[in-house]
Amino acid sequence: MFSSDQSYWFVRKVICWRAAAGIAWAVLLLPPIAAVFLVLSRFSLLHPVQTISECLSLLTSASAIFSLILMCGVVILVGFLNLEYYTVIPTIACSKIALLGHLLHPRQLVNSLAHCIMGIIVAWCCAITIGDRYEILGYPCPQSDGDGSPHLCLNEYHLILLLAGAFVGFSHSLLGVIHNMNYVSFHTVQQYKYLLVKGSLPMVVKCSATQALYSIRNYIVLYFFLGYIPKAWICGTLNLHLNSSVQPLDSIAGLLDLCLLYHLWISTSFLLFTWHITLLLFRIFVTEVYSFPVQSSFTEEAHQCLPKVLTEKQPMILKFLALQDLALLSQHSPSRRCEVLSLSQPGGHPHNWNAISKECLSLLADLTQRLVAYHDTVATNGRAKSLSAGSERKTSSDRSVTSGTEELMSPRPTLLLKTPASVFARSIVGTPRSPLTAPFTPDLDSPLTSPALRRFTAPVEQCSPWFGTVQSPHVMRRAPKLWSTSTDSQVNGSPQSSLASVPSPKQEPSKPSLLAQFLQNRKEQVYKELMLDNFLFQLPEASSQALFADSQAHIWALEGLSYLVQASFSEDQFGVVQTTLPSILSCMLVLQEAVDRHFKLPHASSKPVRSAAGMGDSTHKTLRFALRATLKTAIYRITTTFGDHLNAVQMSAEHLKRLQQFLEYKE
Amino acid sequence: MCSLALFPPPLPTGQTTLCESNNELLESSPLSLYFPRESLKLHSRTESSSKAAFLDHSETLWMRSAAAWRDGGFTGLLSEITNSNTEVPKWLSVTSGCILALLQKFSSFHGSLFPHLTLSSEDMIAEFSQVLNWSDCVVRAFAWHPHTDKFAVAMMDDSIKIYNPKSATTPTLKHRLQRSVAAVQWKPLCASALAVACQNCLLIWHVDPCSLSARPSSGCAQVLSHPGHSPVTSIAWSPSGSLLLSASPMDTAMMVWDVASESCVPLQRVGGGGVTFLSWSPDGSHVLASTPSALFRVWETRMWTCERWPCVKGRCQSGCWSPDGSRLLFSVQGEMVIYALTFSNGPQAAAVVADLSETTFNTPDGDIVVGGEIQSLTWDPTGERLAVLLKGDPQAVNRPAIIAVFKTRTSPIFELLPCGFVQGEPSAEPRLMQFHPSFQHGALLTVCWSSGRITHVPFYFLSAGVPHFGLSGSPLLPRPQMRPTDLANQSLYTELTS
């Protein structure tokens, strides 16, 4: 597809290079980290000078260089896995079963296996580096019985270290799923990369050390009970013997060796630290601000400009970086704001502003709709549970079996009660509307059109409060339009832009292959079944988190819009923003109402438990609070800037009343 | 350079400044809000007396060690082990005693580098607060809402009252963790959020302006804390309302809080030994962060890099920004001058703009010496009045703490002109002052006095920055009492346009 080709440039030219730079820095940092590990692992208090001279000689030895090369390979592989598995929208398991499903996903199993193997490799390198009794797997048995044939005996110290590496690699990958370690969050405070790395290094060291401590504890317990299995297997496959004169390690006396525990811990810390630092560098490099041009004079670069890039969906990170750039330019860069608010040279259309505001508004409307749908399902479910089953038309299980998307999309009578359409209709009829727009809106009154189609034919108006409730063309064509229909026809030409993202919070890359379609269907089915199980294994507030999983985009959209509107008060020479001001305000107000209603649900406003410092990012758990605060601030930013002028904006009476509350600082 | 000698003499004792009108400070008895010291119920410290009512209960060593670890951390654990030397093996108690002694040696060395670290947290707040004589203040912190006529007052008894002329209720905020309030500030672009800097944490109250509750529950408060970041002596919201900065003299890092998600980013720089005072420029582009040593930093808020500004004599005590954020005025402890820094065209050296050395005025009641070190500086939002709180000398009778007000102009060139002194009732000294952020008719200075009284002193003038409906921005009303000759022969501070 053309658009996928166009967005591919970004992955190829930016993301890959950023990941490569991150990996390169991780590889460069590896030798000093390995040197520190070497010194720490071989340090002896009684002979400090001797230790250092030994370490120096060891650092230059061939085996050290070979293991360093191996570890570089591991780091590069970890970097590639990071690039392959990263996501900017966290996958939040709404129930325990869903979490189990994530853990047992084939993709995840491959990841775990890879980490397991890499753990073994790093542990082998550690064993070589520590040397001494860990160095080789087999050693010639002491000739006890005196027969001539030399046997090879199993060195259990070597084995326990290798298995520790495998275990820690595996548990690291599992914890990664549970704590969403592949989630890349964006920073609220922009800093230079060097300072960011420097600032988070102590955190990485600390969390590697503690995670290593817990992993080793679990590993030792596991080894104590099940250690004989791998031991016997290794002995069997490699034809090694067990030296009966040495204390076996899967016993209490064997495991209570402090030196062994220290070496296990320091190797595990080293292993985790190299992986964590790779992850940290990847996150920092990939989330770096990318400045997109607002407009370009060359047509071949047009697809790289901000208004075009914002509408892309395929690499999610592209959309996020574009929105971040929009939020930053609207705050800090007057010259780029000026470009956004400018008119196109031949024709005099505000294409940039139209595209940007349309995309931001559709994002916000999408969230509003999601919230309303969620609220309605929860409300009906709650009622079904509280009332007796007989009086309810549908039981909860009945409801969840019926086709999910259509269920979510269908209009709700509750909303009609909430927003009396008659009030709006009256205020709407009076407003002037352009006759040019009429031919582009299909006949929505026809009984043959489905409600879903009606919705997608007018994506601009998604933000209106009666969206999804009233199917009147009067309502749909409410906003006054100054410029020609070119933007409207664009809107109607790409209805799938809002279609794809509406039904589920997770935005799956949909490929038109048969297999993918099948998988998608299976997934939906599983999802529905899981909906059923939610009642049994529901994790509190997880569904709320899942609803706001991609809210970072909405936060930027809100910030970008509100700062641009604020700047337009003094900078907008052509009155470009004025035409969209009513729709922006009503969109924000409707979202505000939906968010307020959502926070009245149980568990929605309960704060997540502060997790201990780990590499997993817990930003997604508080995104809904951030969104609520940003939304309110955004509305206040507009009302404070425009003040009483807002009374002249054409809006519904209810919204004007709500705005008045904001003008009086009573929200 | 403007100096105090150019000021009109202070009013005789017993007269109180009412307002500024027609370029003169008038005196009368203003309306005020009064918190008598006796009305406050202070903390009764009766822990020692109630101890006798309980039986002595001895816990096991493990329990005590766990409790010591929880309360006092590593050093607490060590001292607990050292003290209970009868129960633990001798080698353990000796070892922990040695480690403890080493730690104390190290911390005393650290303390000798940064003497403020040896202060108790209450003393530290009093030392670095913008409030004069903080520990003795009835009103310990005061904050106007940035957009409405609403303000919050933090009292000596650790409660906060919110006054709103449009509402009959005055909510009182109390919280278990709300101890030793050093500063309060309302969140910009928000009606309800109030940040409070407490001894051990930051509290963010969400006080619904429509609520009729007189006593919001502590569930309305978010607690933000970070290990090692206490006591918090200064906070600053970004003017866009998205971020909150907090500073503690004990912590070398300045915290940038994302309040909604309760997460923070420490911004750490070597040197200084802590951060005492923060001030965010009104345009949001710069932040002043002063340290307990003779060094302050000016952060740029886009990429959060900082410029270091070493002072010669002492630490930066106070500072304020011009409305456009291009100019910073600050004062240094131990010096009696106001410095100015300009940020429009690259870094340069700070220039002295006002000399506040001691000046004697002859009043009917005898000589009054005015001047000395500066406690705090505030600039009104229009950039036309600058209020300076002078410390005075509490021992001397004729050297009171006093507020000197300057007229300022920032464009086309920076100018400082004398305006007058703001005085209160006899024997009441100003402790704390703040300008109203959105006063329509000029500037409104709110002063909290040592007597527990809060007065508002309006300065009526036509702002030059705001366009007026008249002839090319000139004032509409003639000013009959203006004496141009008087003003002309006073040598004023005028920036040289080079």
mmCIF file of N, CA and C in Angstrom, chain A residues 188-192 195 332 563 607 610 622 625-626 629 633 636-637 640 664-667, chain B residues 147-148 187 189-191 209-210 222 240 256 258 260-262 265 267 269 302-305:
data_model
loop_
_atom_site.group_PDB
_atom_site.id
_atom_site.type_symbol
_atom_site.label_atom_id
_atom_site.label_comp_id
_atom_site.label_asym_id
_atom_site.label_seq_id
_atom_site.Cartn_x
_atom_site.Cartn_y
_atom_site.Cartn_z
ATOM 1 N N THR A 188 8.118 13.413 30.530
ATOM 2 C CA THR A 188 7.393 14.668 30.666
ATOM 3 C C THR A 188 8.354 15.839 30.601
ATOM 4 N N VAL A 189 9.586 15.593 31.005
ATOM 5 C CA VAL A 189 10.584 16.651 31.029
ATOM 6 C C VAL A 189 11.643 16.311 29.995
ATOM 7 N N GLN A 190 11.871 17.211 29.066
ATOM 8 C CA GLN A 190 12.872 16.946 28.036
ATOM 9 C C GLN A 190 14.257 17.225 28.591
ATOM 10 N N GLN A 191 15.149 16.267 28.406
ATOM 11 C CA GLN A 191 16.529 16.493 28.811
ATOM 12 C C GLN A 191 17.434 15.928 27.737
ATOM 13 N N TYR A 192 18.692 16.359 27.766
ATOM 14 C CA TYR A 192 19.639 15.785 26.822
ATOM 15 C C TYR A 192 19.908 14.341 27.193
ATOM 16 N N LEU A 195 22.455 13.476 29.968
ATOM 17 C CA LEU A 195 21.981 13.742 31.335
ATOM 18 C C LEU A 195 20.939 12.715 31.748
ATOM 19 N N HIS A 332 6.705 26.000 22.411
ATOM 20 C CA HIS A 332 8.009 26.668 22.469
ATOM 21 C C HIS A 332 8.411 27.394 21.204
ATOM 22 N N TYR A 563 -2.493 24.900 23.303
ATOM 23 C CA TYR A 563 -1.435 25.908 23.148
ATOM 24 C C TYR A 563 -1.585 26.653 21.830
ATOM 25 N N LYS A 607 -5.972 5.061 43.262
ATOM 26 C CA LYS A 607 -4.587 5.203 42.817
ATOM 27 C C LYS A 607 -3.936 3.828 42.765
ATOM 28 N N ARG A 610 1.969 1.967 44.527
ATOM 29 C CA ARG A 610 3.321 2.333 44.103
ATOM 30 C C ARG A 610 4.175 1.083 43.993
ATOM 31 N N THR A 622 -0.954 5.543 35.499
ATOM 32 C CA THR A 622 -1.495 6.825 35.957
ATOM 33 C C THR A 622 -1.872 7.736 34.802
ATOM 34 N N PHE A 625 -5.114 9.768 35.112
ATOM 35 C CA PHE A 625 -5.072 10.957 35.966
ATOM 36 C C PHE A 625 -4.400 12.106 35.225
ATOM 37 N N ALA A 626 -3.334 11.755 34.523
ATOM 38 C CA ALA A 626 -2.636 12.785 33.751
ATOM 39 C C ALA A 626 -3.562 13.364 32.692
ATOM 40 N N ALA A 629 -6.105 15.745 34.307
ATOM 41 C CA ALA A 629 -5.511 17.033 34.673
ATOM 42 C C ALA A 629 -5.209 17.857 33.425
ATOM 43 N N THR A 633 -6.725 21.529 32.401
ATOM 44 C CA THR A 633 -5.802 22.635 32.158
ATOM 45 C C THR A 633 -5.965 23.174 30.746
ATOM 46 N N TYR A 636 -9.023 25.319 30.628
ATOM 47 C CA TYR A 636 -8.747 26.570 31.336
ATOM 48 C C TYR A 636 -7.806 27.459 30.531
ATOM 49 N N ARG A 637 -6.872 26.829 29.821
ATOM 50 C CA ARG A 637 -5.930 27.630 29.042
ATOM 51 C C ARG A 637 -6.694 28.434 27.990
ATOM 52 N N THR A 640 -9.051 31.077 29.845
ATOM 53 C CA THR A 640 -8.319 32.197 30.430
ATOM 54 C C THR A 640 -7.809 33.129 29.348
ATOM 55 N N GLU A 664 -15.620 31.174 35.402
ATOM 56 C CA GLU A 664 -15.707 31.642 36.785
ATOM 57 C C GLU A 664 -14.822 30.833 37.721
ATOM 58 N N TYR A 665 -14.031 29.959 37.157
ATOM 59 C CA TYR A 665 -13.134 29.107 37.955
ATOM 60 C C TYR A 665 -13.906 28.319 39.002
ATOM 61 N N LYS A 666 -14.906 27.624 38.540
ATOM 62 C CA LYS A 666 -15.683 26.830 39.482
ATOM 63 C C LYS A 666 -15.610 25.352 39.160
ATOM 64 N N GLU A 667 -14.688 24.970 38.294
ATOM 65 C CA GLU A 667 -14.613 23.554 37.945
ATOM 66 C C GLU A 667 -13.657 22.845 38.874
ATOM 67 N N HIS B 147 -5.841 33.346 39.312
ATOM 68 C CA HIS B 147 -6.837 33.899 38.393
ATOM 69 C C HIS B 147 -8.034 34.532 39.100
ATOM 70 N N THR B 148 -8.299 34.156 40.328
ATOM 71 C CA THR B 148 -9.489 34.687 40.986
ATOM 72 C C THR B 148 -9.117 35.347 42.304
ATOM 73 N N LYS B 187 -2.208 26.036 41.880
ATOM 74 C CA LYS B 187 -1.842 25.603 40.532
ATOM 75 C C LYS B 187 -2.443 26.557 39.510
ATOM 76 N N LEU B 189 -4.029 27.748 35.977
ATOM 77 C CA LEU B 189 -4.979 27.120 35.056
ATOM 78 C C LEU B 189 -5.722 25.960 35.704
ATOM 79 N N CYS B 190 -6.128 26.171 36.916
ATOM 80 C CA CYS B 190 -6.870 25.156 37.637
ATOM 81 C C CYS B 190 -7.589 25.889 38.757
ATOM 82 N N ALA B 191 -8.754 25.433 39.092
ATOM 83 C CA ALA B 191 -9.501 26.151 40.111
ATOM 84 C C ALA B 191 -9.238 25.607 41.495
ATOM 85 N N PRO B 209 -14.118 24.267 44.511
ATOM 86 C CA PRO B 209 -14.623 25.605 44.849
ATOM 87 C C PRO B 209 -16.131 25.634 45.072
ATOM 88 N N CYS B 210 -16.842 24.641 44.560
ATOM 89 C CA CYS B 210 -18.297 24.635 44.739
ATOM 90 C C CYS B 210 -18.712 23.862 45.979
ATOM 91 N N GLN B 222 -3.282 14.832 47.819
ATOM 92 C CA GLN B 222 -2.300 13.892 47.300
ATOM 93 C C GLN B 222 -1.010 14.097 48.077
ATOM 94 N N SER B 240 2.346 27.218 33.043
ATOM 95 C CA SER B 240 1.360 26.499 32.244
ATOM 96 C C SER B 240 0.618 25.465 33.081
ATOM 97 N N VAL B 256 11.207 17.678 39.763
ATOM 98 C CA VAL B 256 10.169 18.111 38.830
ATOM 99 C C VAL B 256 9.042 17.091 38.919
ATOM 100 N N ASP B 258 5.381 15.486 38.120
ATOM 101 C CA ASP B 258 4.178 15.404 37.317
ATOM 102 C C ASP B 258 3.086 15.032 38.314
ATOM 103 N N ALA B 260 -0.174 14.827 38.491
ATOM 104 C CA ALA B 260 -1.284 13.913 38.246
ATOM 105 C C ALA B 260 -0.839 12.461 38.359
ATOM 106 N N SER B 261 0.331 12.168 37.839
ATOM 107 C CA SER B 261 0.775 10.776 37.920
ATOM 108 C C SER B 261 1.678 10.540 39.123
ATOM 109 N N GLU B 262 1.911 11.549 39.929
ATOM 110 C CA GLU B 262 2.692 11.450 41.161
ATOM 111 C C GLU B 262 4.092 10.912 40.920
ATOM 112 N N VAL B 265 10.959 13.660 38.513
ATOM 113 C CA VAL B 265 12.250 13.555 37.850
ATOM 114 C C VAL B 265 13.225 14.391 38.654
ATOM 115 N N LEU B 267 16.396 16.547 39.192
ATOM 116 C CA LEU B 267 17.392 17.230 38.378
ATOM 117 C C LEU B 267 18.568 17.529 39.292
ATOM 118 N N ARG B 269 22.524 18.416 40.200
ATOM 119 C CA ARG B 269 23.768 19.025 39.766
ATOM 120 C C ARG B 269 24.704 19.052 40.969
ATOM 121 N N ARG B 302 13.314 24.343 28.680
ATOM 122 C CA ARG B 302 12.968 23.513 27.523
ATOM 123 C C ARG B 302 13.731 22.194 27.552
ATOM 124 N N MET B 303 15.046 22.286 27.712
ATOM 125 C CA MET B 303 15.842 21.063 27.809
ATOM 126 C C MET B 303 16.398 20.877 29.219
ATOM 127 N N TRP B 304 16.036 21.716 30.132
ATOM 128 C CA TRP B 304 16.465 21.630 31.525
ATOM 129 C C TRP B 304 17.979 21.588 31.661
ATOM 130 N N THR B 305 18.615 22.589 31.079
ATOM 131 C CA THR B 305 20.029 22.790 31.360
ATOM 132 C C THR B 305 20.127 24.027 32.233
#
